[in-house]
Amino acid sequence: MHPLLALAMLSTAQPAPNWLAGDWEPYSNAFIGLHMLSVGKNTLSWKGCVNAGFDIVDSSDNSVTIRLAKGSTCALDDAPPTRMDTVRFTLRENRCDLGVTVYASPDAAKRNEPSAEGLYGKSKCPSGPASQAAANLSTTTR
């Protein structure tokens, strides 16, 4: 492959938006077992997966959908564990709460059939205690 073509392909990788980067704490029962979610520009870390690479497949002002790298070990905390493939993050109006929807496959995402959905938040935000936020959202795994 020509070096300029390779460089062009690398430069088209879209990094995560600044509002998504950082550490997020679980508010919802569906994600309590997964603990802290940490998002970097092109990686995320969650229970059982560290620095898992991802590609952004869709993005808007307050929503990002990512597809995890094929070799990632990210999985839900159910039995047997459901592999995470596609994850949609939606920033709430207060800019502190993050809706998280996990899909087991690209097809499940297209059909809007999540394996789990719930809420994460920033630890230093005034949105209220985690228990209050969790009480306002149904978060059972499917």
mmCIF file of C-alpha atoms in Angstrom:
data_model
loop_
_atom_site.group_PDB
_atom_site.id
_atom_site.type_symbol
_atom_site.label_atom_id
_atom_site.label_comp_id
_atom_site.label_asym_id
_atom_site.label_seq_id
_atom_site.Cartn_x
_atom_site.Cartn_y
_atom_site.Cartn_z
ATOM 1 C CA MET A 1 0.000 0.000 0.000
ATOM 2 C CA HIS A 2 1.262 3.450 -0.829
ATOM 3 C CA PRO A 3 2.364 5.362 2.327
ATOM 4 C CA LEU A 4 0.157 8.379 1.534
ATOM 5 C CA LEU A 5 -2.893 6.154 1.097
ATOM 6 C CA ALA A 6 -2.181 4.440 4.409
ATOM 7 C CA LEU A 7 -1.822 7.833 6.112
ATOM 8 C CA ALA A 8 -5.109 9.027 4.603
ATOM 9 C CA MET A 9 -6.896 5.917 5.872
ATOM 10 C CA LEU A 10 -5.492 6.441 9.378
ATOM 11 C CA SER A 11 -6.523 10.088 9.438
ATOM 12 C CA THR A 12 -10.168 9.231 8.654
ATOM 13 C CA ALA A 13 -10.598 7.427 11.976
ATOM 14 C CA GLN A 14 -12.996 9.628 13.905
ATOM 15 C CA PRO A 15 -12.093 10.130 17.593
ATOM 16 C CA ALA A 16 -14.735 10.203 20.311
ATOM 17 C CA PRO A 17 -16.094 13.696 21.041
ATOM 18 C CA ASN A 18 -14.668 15.565 24.029
ATOM 19 C CA TRP A 19 -17.935 15.311 25.989
ATOM 20 C CA LEU A 20 -17.707 11.510 25.956
ATOM 21 C CA ALA A 21 -14.100 11.238 27.119
ATOM 22 C CA GLY A 22 -13.435 10.522 30.794
ATOM 23 C CA ASP A 23 -14.740 8.397 33.632
ATOM 24 C CA TRP A 24 -18.431 7.618 34.064
ATOM 25 C CA GLU A 25 -20.042 5.986 37.117
ATOM 26 C CA PRO A 26 -23.004 3.587 36.784
ATOM 27 C CA TYR A 27 -26.345 4.905 38.055
ATOM 28 C CA SER A 28 -28.412 1.994 36.767
ATOM 29 C CA ASN A 29 -28.807 -1.474 38.208
ATOM 30 C CA ALA A 30 -28.095 -3.008 34.794
ATOM 31 C CA PHE A 31 -24.548 -1.635 34.873
ATOM 32 C CA ILE A 32 -23.605 -1.673 38.574
ATOM 33 C CA GLY A 33 -21.681 -4.951 38.093
ATOM 34 C CA LEU A 34 -19.647 -3.398 35.268
ATOM 35 C CA HIS A 35 -18.382 -0.598 37.516
ATOM 36 C CA MET A 36 -16.677 2.500 36.091
ATOM 37 C CA LEU A 37 -16.703 3.184 32.347
ATOM 38 C CA SER A 38 -13.641 5.047 31.047
ATOM 39 C CA VAL A 39 -13.669 6.419 27.506
ATOM 40 C CA GLY A 40 -10.634 7.691 25.625
ATOM 41 C CA LYS A 41 -10.382 9.052 22.083
ATOM 42 C CA ASN A 42 -10.480 5.591 20.448
ATOM 43 C CA THR A 43 -10.615 3.146 23.376
ATOM 44 C CA LEU A 44 -12.806 2.321 26.314
ATOM 45 C CA SER A 45 -12.290 0.366 29.502
ATOM 46 C CA TRP A 46 -15.053 -1.428 31.334
ATOM 47 C CA LYS A 47 -15.067 -4.451 33.622
ATOM 48 C CA GLY A 48 -13.352 -7.295 31.789
ATOM 49 C CA CYS A 49 -11.995 -5.160 28.981
ATOM 50 C CA VAL A 50 -9.158 -2.684 29.119
ATOM 51 C CA ASN A 51 -8.367 -0.205 26.360
ATOM 52 C CA ALA A 52 -10.732 -1.911 23.921
ATOM 53 C CA GLY A 53 -10.493 -0.231 20.548
ATOM 54 C CA PHE A 54 -13.575 1.051 18.784
ATOM 55 C CA ASP A 55 -14.727 2.770 15.623
ATOM 56 C CA ILE A 56 -17.426 5.410 15.548
ATOM 57 C CA VAL A 57 -20.246 4.306 13.258
ATOM 58 C CA ASP A 58 -22.613 7.232 13.863
ATOM 59 C CA SER A 59 -22.307 10.592 15.600
ATOM 60 C CA SER A 60 -24.409 13.692 16.266
ATOM 61 C CA ASP A 61 -24.228 16.602 18.716
ATOM 62 C CA ASN A 62 -25.285 14.537 21.731
ATOM 63 C CA SER A 63 -25.108 10.908 20.574
ATOM 64 C CA VAL A 64 -22.328 8.558 19.483
ATOM 65 C CA THR A 65 -22.619 4.955 18.359
ATOM 66 C CA ILE A 66 -19.455 2.863 18.438
ATOM 67 C CA ARG A 67 -18.542 -0.633 17.301
ATOM 68 C CA LEU A 68 -15.979 -2.413 19.456
ATOM 69 C CA ALA A 69 -13.000 -4.125 17.857
ATOM 70 C CA LYS A 70 -13.661 -7.776 16.991
ATOM 71 C CA GLY A 71 -11.138 -9.055 19.529
ATOM 72 C CA SER A 72 -12.496 -7.067 22.475
ATOM 73 C CA THR A 73 -13.403 -8.892 25.674
ATOM 74 C CA CYS A 74 -16.163 -6.464 26.658
ATOM 75 C CA ALA A 75 -19.241 -8.327 27.880
ATOM 76 C CA LEU A 76 -22.280 -7.676 30.031
ATOM 77 C CA ASP A 77 -22.373 -9.020 33.566
ATOM 78 C CA ASP A 78 -25.118 -11.567 32.837
ATOM 79 C CA ALA A 79 -24.963 -15.368 32.675
ATOM 80 C CA PRO A 80 -23.787 -16.444 30.201
ATOM 81 C CA PRO A 81 -22.091 -13.098 29.461
ATOM 82 C CA THR A 82 -23.430 -11.261 26.427
ATOM 83 C CA ARG A 83 -20.647 -9.884 24.242
ATOM 84 C CA MET A 84 -20.815 -6.148 23.651
ATOM 85 C CA ASP A 85 -20.545 -5.292 19.975
ATOM 86 C CA THR A 86 -22.218 -1.937 19.429
ATOM 87 C CA VAL A 87 -22.743 0.723 22.098
ATOM 88 C CA ARG A 88 -24.770 3.930 21.802
ATOM 89 C CA PHE A 89 -23.960 6.809 24.168
ATOM 90 C CA THR A 90 -26.448 9.683 24.494
ATOM 91 C CA LEU A 91 -25.554 12.753 26.549
ATOM 92 C CA ARG A 92 -28.514 14.145 28.492
ATOM 93 C CA GLU A 93 -29.404 17.868 28.503
ATOM 94 C CA ASN A 94 -27.715 18.408 31.883
ATOM 95 C CA ARG A 95 -24.393 17.375 30.219
ATOM 96 C CA CYS A 96 -23.719 15.135 33.263
ATOM 97 C CA ASP A 97 -25.796 12.018 32.599
ATOM 98 C CA LEU A 98 -25.045 9.530 29.855
ATOM 99 C CA GLY A 99 -27.605 7.095 28.471
ATOM 100 C CA VAL A 100 -25.829 3.859 27.500
ATOM 101 C CA THR A 101 -27.402 1.251 25.237
ATOM 102 C CA VAL A 102 -25.546 -1.997 24.526
ATOM 103 C CA TYR A 103 -26.222 -4.230 21.524
ATOM 104 C CA ALA A 104 -24.874 -7.753 20.984
ATOM 105 C CA SER A 105 -24.489 -7.304 17.216
ATOM 106 C CA PRO A 106 -24.752 -4.727 14.433
ATOM 107 C CA ASP A 107 -28.038 -6.348 13.370
ATOM 108 C CA ALA A 108 -29.469 -5.971 16.892
ATOM 109 C CA ALA A 109 -28.513 -2.276 16.777
ATOM 110 C CA LYS A 110 -30.234 -1.828 13.405
ATOM 111 C CA ARG A 111 -33.387 -3.456 14.818
ATOM 112 C CA ASN A 112 -33.022 -1.393 18.031
ATOM 113 C CA GLU A 113 -32.994 -4.549 20.180
ATOM 114 C CA PRO A 114 -30.641 -3.714 23.057
ATOM 115 C CA SER A 115 -29.138 -6.303 25.376
ATOM 116 C CA ALA A 116 -29.038 -3.695 28.152
ATOM 117 C CA GLU A 117 -29.634 -0.010 28.655
ATOM 118 C CA GLY A 118 -29.127 2.321 31.538
ATOM 119 C CA LEU A 119 -27.567 5.475 32.851
ATOM 120 C CA TYR A 120 -24.053 6.583 33.777
ATOM 121 C CA GLY A 121 -22.995 9.921 35.222
ATOM 122 C CA LYS A 122 -20.032 12.114 36.043
ATOM 123 C CA SER A 123 -19.079 11.968 39.723
ATOM 124 C CA LYS A 124 -18.809 15.737 40.184
ATOM 125 C CA CYS A 125 -22.094 16.765 38.605
ATOM 126 C CA PRO A 126 -25.067 18.290 40.414
ATOM 127 C CA SER A 127 -27.601 15.875 38.898
ATOM 128 C CA GLY A 128 -28.257 14.275 42.267
ATOM 129 C CA PRO A 129 -27.336 11.034 43.969
ATOM 130 C CA ALA A 130 -26.926 7.935 41.869
ATOM 131 C CA SER A 131 -29.811 6.219 43.631
ATOM 132 C CA GLN A 132 -32.173 9.010 42.585
ATOM 133 C CA ALA A 133 -31.056 8.888 38.958
ATOM 134 C CA ALA A 134 -31.397 5.100 38.873
ATOM 135 C CA ALA A 135 -34.900 5.282 40.337
ATOM 136 C CA ASN A 136 -35.980 7.407 37.382
ATOM 137 C CA LEU A 137 -34.950 4.914 34.712
ATOM 138 C CA SER A 138 -35.898 1.310 34.056
ATOM 139 C CA THR A 139 -32.638 -0.555 33.523
ATOM 140 C CA THR A 140 -33.126 -4.263 33.386
ATOM 141 C CA THR A 141 -30.978 -6.343 31.069
ATOM 142 C CA ARG A 142 -32.907 -8.092 28.332
#
